[in-house]
Coordinates of C-alpha atoms in Angstrom, one line a residue:
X720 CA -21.9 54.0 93.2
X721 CA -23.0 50.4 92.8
X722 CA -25.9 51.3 90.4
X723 CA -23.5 53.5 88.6
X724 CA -21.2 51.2 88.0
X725 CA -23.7 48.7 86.9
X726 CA -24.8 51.0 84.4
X727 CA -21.5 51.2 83.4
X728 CA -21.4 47.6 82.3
X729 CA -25.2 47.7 80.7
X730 CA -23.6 50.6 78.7
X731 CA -20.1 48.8 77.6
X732 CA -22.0 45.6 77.1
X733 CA -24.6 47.5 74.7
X734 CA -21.9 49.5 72.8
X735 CA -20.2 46.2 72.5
X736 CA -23.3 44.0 71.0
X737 CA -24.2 47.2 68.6
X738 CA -20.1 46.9 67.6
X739 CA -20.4 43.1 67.2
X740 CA -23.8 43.4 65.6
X741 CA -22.4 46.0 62.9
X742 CA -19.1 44.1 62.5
X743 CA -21.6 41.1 61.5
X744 CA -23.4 42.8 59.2
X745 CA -19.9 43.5 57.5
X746 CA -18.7 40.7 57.8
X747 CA -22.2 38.9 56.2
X748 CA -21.7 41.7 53.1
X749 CA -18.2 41.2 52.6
X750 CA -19.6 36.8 52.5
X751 CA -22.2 37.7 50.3
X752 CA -20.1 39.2 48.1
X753 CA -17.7 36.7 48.5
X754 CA -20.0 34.0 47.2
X755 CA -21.5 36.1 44.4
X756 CA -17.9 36.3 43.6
X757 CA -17.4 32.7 43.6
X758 CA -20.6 31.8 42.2
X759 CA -19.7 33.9 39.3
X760 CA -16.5 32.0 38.9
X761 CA -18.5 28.7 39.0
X762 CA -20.6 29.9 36.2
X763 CA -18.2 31.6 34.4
X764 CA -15.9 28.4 34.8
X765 CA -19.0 26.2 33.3
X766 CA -19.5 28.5 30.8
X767 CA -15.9 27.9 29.4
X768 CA -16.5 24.3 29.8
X769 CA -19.6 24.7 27.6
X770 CA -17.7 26.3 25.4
X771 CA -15.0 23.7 25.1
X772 CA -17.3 20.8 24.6
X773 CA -18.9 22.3 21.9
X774 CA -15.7 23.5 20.0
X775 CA -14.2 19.8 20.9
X776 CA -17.2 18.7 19.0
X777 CA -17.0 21.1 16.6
X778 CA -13.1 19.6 16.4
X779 CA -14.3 16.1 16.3
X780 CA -16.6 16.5 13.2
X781 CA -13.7 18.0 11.2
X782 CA -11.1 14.9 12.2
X783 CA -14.4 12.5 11.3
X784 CA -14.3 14.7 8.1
X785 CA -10.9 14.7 7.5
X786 CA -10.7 10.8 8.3
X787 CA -13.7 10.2 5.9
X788 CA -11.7 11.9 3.1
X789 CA -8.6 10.3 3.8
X790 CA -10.6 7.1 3.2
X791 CA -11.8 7.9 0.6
X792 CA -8.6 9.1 -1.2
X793 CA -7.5 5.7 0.1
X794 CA -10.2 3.7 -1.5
X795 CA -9.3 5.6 -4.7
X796 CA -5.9 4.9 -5.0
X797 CA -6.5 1.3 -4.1
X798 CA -9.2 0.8 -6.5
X799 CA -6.7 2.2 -9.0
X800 CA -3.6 0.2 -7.7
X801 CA -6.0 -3.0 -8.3
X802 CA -7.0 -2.2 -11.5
X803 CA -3.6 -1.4 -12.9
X804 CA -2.1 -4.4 -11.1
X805 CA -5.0 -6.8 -12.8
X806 CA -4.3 -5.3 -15.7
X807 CA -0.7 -5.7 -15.5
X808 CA -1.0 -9.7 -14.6
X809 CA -2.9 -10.1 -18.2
X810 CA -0.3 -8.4 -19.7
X811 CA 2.2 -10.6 -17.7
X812 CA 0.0 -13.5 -18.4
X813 CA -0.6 -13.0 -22.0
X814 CA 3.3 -12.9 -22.2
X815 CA 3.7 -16.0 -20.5
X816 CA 1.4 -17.6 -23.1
X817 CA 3.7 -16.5 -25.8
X818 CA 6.6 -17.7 -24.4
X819 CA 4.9 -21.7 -23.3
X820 CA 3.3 -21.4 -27.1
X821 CA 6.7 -20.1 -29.1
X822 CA 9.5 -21.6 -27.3
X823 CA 12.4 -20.6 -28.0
X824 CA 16.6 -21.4 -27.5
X825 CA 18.6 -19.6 -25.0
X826 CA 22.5 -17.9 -27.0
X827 CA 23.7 -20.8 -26.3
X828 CA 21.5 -23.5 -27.3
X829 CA 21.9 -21.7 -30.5
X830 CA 25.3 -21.3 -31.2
X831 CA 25.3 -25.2 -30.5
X832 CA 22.7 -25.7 -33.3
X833 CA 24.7 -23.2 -35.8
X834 CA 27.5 -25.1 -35.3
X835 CA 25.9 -28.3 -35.7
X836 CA 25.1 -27.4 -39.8
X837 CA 28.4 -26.3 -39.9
X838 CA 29.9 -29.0 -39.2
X839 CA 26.8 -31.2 -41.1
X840 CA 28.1 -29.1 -44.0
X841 CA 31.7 -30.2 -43.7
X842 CA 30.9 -33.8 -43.4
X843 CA 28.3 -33.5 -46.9
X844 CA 31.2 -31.8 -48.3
X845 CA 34.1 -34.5 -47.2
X846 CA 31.4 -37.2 -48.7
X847 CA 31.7 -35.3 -52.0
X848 CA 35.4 -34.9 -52.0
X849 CA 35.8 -38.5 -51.1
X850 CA 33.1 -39.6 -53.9
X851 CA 33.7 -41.3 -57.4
X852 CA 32.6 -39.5 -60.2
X853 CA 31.5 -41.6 -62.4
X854 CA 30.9 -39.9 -66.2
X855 CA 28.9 -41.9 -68.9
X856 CA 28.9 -40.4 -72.3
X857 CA 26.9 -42.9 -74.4
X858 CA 27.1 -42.3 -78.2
X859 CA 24.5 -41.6 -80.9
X860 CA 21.7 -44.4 -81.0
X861 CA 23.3 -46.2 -77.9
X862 CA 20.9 -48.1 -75.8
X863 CA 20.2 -46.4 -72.3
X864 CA 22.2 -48.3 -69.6
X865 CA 20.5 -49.0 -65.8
X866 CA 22.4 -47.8 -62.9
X867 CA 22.3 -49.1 -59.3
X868 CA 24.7 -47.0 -57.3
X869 CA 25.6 -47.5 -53.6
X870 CA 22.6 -50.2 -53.3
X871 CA 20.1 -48.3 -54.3
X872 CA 17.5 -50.2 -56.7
X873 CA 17.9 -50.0 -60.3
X874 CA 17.3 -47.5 -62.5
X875 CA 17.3 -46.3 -66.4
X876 CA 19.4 -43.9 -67.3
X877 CA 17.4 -40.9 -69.4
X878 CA 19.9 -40.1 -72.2
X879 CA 20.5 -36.8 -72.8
X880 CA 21.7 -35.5 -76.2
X881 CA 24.7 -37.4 -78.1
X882 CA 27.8 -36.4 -77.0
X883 CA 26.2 -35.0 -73.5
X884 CA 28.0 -36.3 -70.5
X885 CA 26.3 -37.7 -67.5
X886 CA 28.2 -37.4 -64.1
X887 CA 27.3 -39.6 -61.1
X888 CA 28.9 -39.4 -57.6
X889 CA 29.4 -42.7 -56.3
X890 CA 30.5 -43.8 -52.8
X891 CA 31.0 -47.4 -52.1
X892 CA 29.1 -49.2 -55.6
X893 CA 27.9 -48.7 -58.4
X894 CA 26.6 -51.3 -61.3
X895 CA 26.2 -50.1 -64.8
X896 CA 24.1 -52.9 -67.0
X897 CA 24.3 -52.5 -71.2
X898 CA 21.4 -54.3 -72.8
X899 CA 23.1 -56.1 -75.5
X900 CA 26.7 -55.9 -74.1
X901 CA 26.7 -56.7 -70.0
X902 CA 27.4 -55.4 -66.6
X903 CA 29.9 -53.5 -65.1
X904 CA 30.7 -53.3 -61.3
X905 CA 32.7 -50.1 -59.7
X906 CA 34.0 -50.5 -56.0
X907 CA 36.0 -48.6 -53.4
X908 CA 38.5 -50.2 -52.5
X909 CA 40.5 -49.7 -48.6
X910 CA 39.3 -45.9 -48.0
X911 CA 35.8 -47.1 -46.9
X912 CA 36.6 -47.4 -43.3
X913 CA 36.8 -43.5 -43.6
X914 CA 33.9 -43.2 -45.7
X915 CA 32.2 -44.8 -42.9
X916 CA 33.2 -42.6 -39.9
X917 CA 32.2 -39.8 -42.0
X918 CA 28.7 -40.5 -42.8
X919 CA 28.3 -42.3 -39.1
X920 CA 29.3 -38.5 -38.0
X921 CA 26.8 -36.9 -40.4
X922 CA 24.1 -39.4 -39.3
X923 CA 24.9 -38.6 -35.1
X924 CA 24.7 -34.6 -36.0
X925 CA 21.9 -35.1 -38.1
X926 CA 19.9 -37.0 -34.8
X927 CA 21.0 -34.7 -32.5
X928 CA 20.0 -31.7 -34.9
X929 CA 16.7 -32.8 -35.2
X930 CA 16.3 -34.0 -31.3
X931 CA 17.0 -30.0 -30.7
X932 CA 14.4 -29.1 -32.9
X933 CA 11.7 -30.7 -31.4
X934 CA 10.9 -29.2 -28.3
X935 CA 10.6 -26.0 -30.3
X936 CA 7.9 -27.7 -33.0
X937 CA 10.8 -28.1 -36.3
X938 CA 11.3 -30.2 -38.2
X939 CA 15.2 -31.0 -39.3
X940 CA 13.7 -31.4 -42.7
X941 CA 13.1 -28.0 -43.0
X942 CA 15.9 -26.0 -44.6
X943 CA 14.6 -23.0 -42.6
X944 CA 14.7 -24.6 -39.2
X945 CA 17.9 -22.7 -38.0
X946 CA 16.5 -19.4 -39.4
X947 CA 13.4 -19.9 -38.0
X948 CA 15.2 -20.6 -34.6
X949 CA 16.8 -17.5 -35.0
X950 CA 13.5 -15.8 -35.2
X951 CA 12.2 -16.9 -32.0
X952 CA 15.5 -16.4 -30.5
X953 CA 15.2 -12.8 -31.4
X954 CA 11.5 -12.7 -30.5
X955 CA 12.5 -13.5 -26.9
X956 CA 15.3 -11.5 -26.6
X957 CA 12.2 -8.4 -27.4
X958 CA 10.4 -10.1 -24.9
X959 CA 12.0 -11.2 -22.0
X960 CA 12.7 -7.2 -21.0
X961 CA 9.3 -6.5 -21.2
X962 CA 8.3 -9.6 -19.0
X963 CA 10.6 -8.9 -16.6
X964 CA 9.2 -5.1 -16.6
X965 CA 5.7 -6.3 -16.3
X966 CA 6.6 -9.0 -13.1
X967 CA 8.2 -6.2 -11.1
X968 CA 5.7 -3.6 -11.7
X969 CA 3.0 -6.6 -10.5
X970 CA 4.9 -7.1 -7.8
X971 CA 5.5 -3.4 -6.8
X972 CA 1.5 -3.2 -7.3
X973 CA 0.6 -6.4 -5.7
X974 CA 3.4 -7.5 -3.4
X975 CA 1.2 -9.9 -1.7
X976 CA -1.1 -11.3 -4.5
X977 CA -4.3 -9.5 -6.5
X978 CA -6.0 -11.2 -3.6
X979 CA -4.3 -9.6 -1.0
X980 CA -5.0 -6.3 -2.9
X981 CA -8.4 -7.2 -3.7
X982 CA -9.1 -7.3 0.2
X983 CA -7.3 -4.2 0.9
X984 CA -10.4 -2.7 -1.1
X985 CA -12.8 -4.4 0.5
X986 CA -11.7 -3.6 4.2
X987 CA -11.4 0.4 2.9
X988 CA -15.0 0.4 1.7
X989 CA -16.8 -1.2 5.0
X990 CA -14.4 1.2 6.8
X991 CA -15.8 4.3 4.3
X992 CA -19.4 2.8 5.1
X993 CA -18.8 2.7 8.8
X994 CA -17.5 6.3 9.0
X995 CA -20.9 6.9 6.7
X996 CA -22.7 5.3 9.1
X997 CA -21.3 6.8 12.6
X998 CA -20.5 10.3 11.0
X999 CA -23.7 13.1 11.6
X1000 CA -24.0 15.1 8.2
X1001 CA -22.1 18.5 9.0
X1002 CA -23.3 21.2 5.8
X1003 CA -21.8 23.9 7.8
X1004 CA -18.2 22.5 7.6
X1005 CA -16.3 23.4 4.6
X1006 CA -15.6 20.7 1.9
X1007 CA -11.6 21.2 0.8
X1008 CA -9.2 19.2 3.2
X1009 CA -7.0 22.2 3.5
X1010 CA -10.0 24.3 4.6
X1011 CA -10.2 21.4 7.1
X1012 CA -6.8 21.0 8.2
X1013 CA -6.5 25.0 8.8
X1014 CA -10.5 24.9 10.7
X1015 CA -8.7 21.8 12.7
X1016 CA -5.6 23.5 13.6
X1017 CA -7.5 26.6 14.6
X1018 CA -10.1 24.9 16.6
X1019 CA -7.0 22.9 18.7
X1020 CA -5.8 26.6 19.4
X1021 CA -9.0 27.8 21.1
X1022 CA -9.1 25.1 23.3
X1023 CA -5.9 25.1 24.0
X1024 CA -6.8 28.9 25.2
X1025 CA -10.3 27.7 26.7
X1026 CA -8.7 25.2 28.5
X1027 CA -6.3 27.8 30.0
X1028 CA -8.8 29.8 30.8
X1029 CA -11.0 27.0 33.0
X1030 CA -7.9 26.6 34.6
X1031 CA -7.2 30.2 35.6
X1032 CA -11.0 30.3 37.1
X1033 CA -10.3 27.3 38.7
X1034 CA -7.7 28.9 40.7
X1035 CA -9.4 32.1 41.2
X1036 CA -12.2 29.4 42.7
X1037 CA -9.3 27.8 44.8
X1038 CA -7.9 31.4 46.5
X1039 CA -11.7 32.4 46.9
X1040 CA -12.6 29.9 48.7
X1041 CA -11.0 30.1 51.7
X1042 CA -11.5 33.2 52.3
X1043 CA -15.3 32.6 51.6
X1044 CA -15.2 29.9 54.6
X1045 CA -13.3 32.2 56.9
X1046 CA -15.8 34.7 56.1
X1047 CA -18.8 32.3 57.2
X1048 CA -16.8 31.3 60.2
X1049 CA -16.6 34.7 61.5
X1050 CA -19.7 35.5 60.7
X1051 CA -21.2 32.7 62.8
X1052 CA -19.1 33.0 65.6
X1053 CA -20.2 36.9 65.4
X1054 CA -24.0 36.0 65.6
X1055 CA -23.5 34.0 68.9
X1056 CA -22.9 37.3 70.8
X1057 CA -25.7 37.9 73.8
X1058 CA -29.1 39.6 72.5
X1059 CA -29.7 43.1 74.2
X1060 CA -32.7 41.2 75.9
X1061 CA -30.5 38.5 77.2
X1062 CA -28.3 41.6 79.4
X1063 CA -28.3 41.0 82.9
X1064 CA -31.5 42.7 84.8
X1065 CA -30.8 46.5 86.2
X1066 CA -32.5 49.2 87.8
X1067 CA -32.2 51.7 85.0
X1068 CA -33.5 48.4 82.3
X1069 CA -36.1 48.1 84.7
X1070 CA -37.1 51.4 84.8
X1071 CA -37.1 51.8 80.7
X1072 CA -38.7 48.8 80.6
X1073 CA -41.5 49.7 83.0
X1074 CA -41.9 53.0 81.8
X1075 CA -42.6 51.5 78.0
X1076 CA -45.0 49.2 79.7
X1077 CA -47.0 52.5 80.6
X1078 CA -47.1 53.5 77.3

């Protein structure tokens, strides 16, 4: 009964180590496939990342493309921008010449002037109302008289033909000598004072006539000063519109100075040569920036998708493994059941064992 029963246990403890042996070799199949599984993950997560470094290359050479063109549409417009804007301040310049070299009055300095030889006009023509005439009609043969009027030097009188009046306008004086007969004296009597004013008026308006004309190169002698005034007057009024025109659109180009813009250029085109410079030559990307912006945009799509997919690996590499370590766990804890050779000593083990000895 006792060898029986110790049998017993030889064969539970047998049937149990050939149980736990074939539950380890599952188990060691089912971790083996568990880490092919999550090695295939791992690769097919690096794949993906491959994949994404080289399309986020790929992407970078088109924005260094598209950045490169930007530049250069940049540089162009700027290049223009300066040369219209130094064009534009000659014009501006040249205009401003023509105003410092052909000065000209304002409306009002004008009007001032106009009514200046107006009223120079009335005052010549109150002198002539207030004058003496004084008429000689000498007879045939007479001897030509001398006249001296309002102290002026003495002069012979050209006769004309007999019978031919001469007419004189005389102000203050005049002397009349007659070889052979005299002199006679002609003076205005208390109406001077008047006479005076007048001409003191005409004098003043006369002076300040010709002071205005100066600053524009004139001379009050000139009995086309006022219409030559009007002529730079209107020459200014043509160009002031167009100077104004040409200062806005030199500001609008150049708000800052033709130096400022000037600079602009300069900083776009070591920019331009950096980006030369840094930028690997890419034949296989296509030249239009439209073509560009659509590649660009398609290219931030797939990795948008690649990225999603790393992440969904990643994942699938998170929930595998645990279950991978559990796997190994079990496995180990499996293998550390007692060997067959490591079963407690019986009669019957003796006997098999004794009887393969023989063989």
């Amino acid at each position: 009964e006792r060898r029986a029963d110790t049998d017993q246990r030889v064969l539970d403890a047998t049937q149990a180590a050939q149980a736990a042996s074939q539950e380890v070799e599952e188990k060691t199949r089912q971790l083996n496939a568990a880490e092919n599984t999550l090695r295939e993950l791992r690769r097919k997560a690096q794949t993906f990342r491959d994949a994404g470094r080289e399309m986020q290359n790929r992407r970078d050479k088109v924005s260094n493309r598209l950045q490169r063109l930007a530049l250069q549409t940049q540089l162009t417009d700027a290049r223009a921008s300066l040369e219209r804007a130094e064009q534009v301040a000659a014009e501006l310049e040249e205009l401003k010449r023509l105003a410092r070299a052909h000065p000209a009055p304002d409306l009002g300095t004008l009007q001032k002037l106009e009514e200046n030889r107006t009223r120079a006009a009335q005052l010549r023509a109150d002198l002539e109302a207030a004058a003496i005439a004084l008429t000689l009609t000498p007879d045939a043969g007479a001897p030509a008289p001398q006249l001296a009027i309002d102290g002026a030097a003495w002069r012979e009188v050209e006769l004309p033909a007999a019978g031919t009046p001469l007419e004189h306008l005389v102000r203050r004086r005049a002397e009349i000598a007659i070889p052979g007969w005299g002199r006679i004296e002609l003076t205005r009597g208390s109406d001077a004072r008047s006479l005076d004013q007048i001409e003191a008026d005409l004098n003043q308006g006369e002076r300040a006539f010709a002071d205005a004309l100066a600053p524009y190169g004139l001379a009050a002698s000139d009995p086309a000063a006022l219409d030559k005034l009007r002529g730079l007057a209107a020459d200014k009024r043509v160009r002031e519109p167009e100077l104004k025109r040409k200062q806005e659109e030199t500001n609008r180009l150049g708000p800052q100075g033709l130096d400022r813009c000037r600079q602009e250029v300069a900083r776009l085109e070591n920019l331009l040569l950096a980006s030369d410079s840094a930028s690997a030559p890419s034949d296989d990307l296509p030249p239009a920036v439209d073509e560009l912006q659509r590649l660009a945009a398609r290219l931030k799509e797939e990795i948008g998708g690649n990225d999603q997919s790393i992440r969904d690996v990643e994942k699938q590499i998170e929930t595998s493994r645990p279950i991978s370590t559990v796997l190994r766990w079990d496995s180990g804890s499996r293998r550390r059941l007692p060997r067959r050779d490591m079963l407690p000593s019986t009669p019957r083990r003796q006997s098999s064992a004794a009887n393969s000895n023989a063989c």
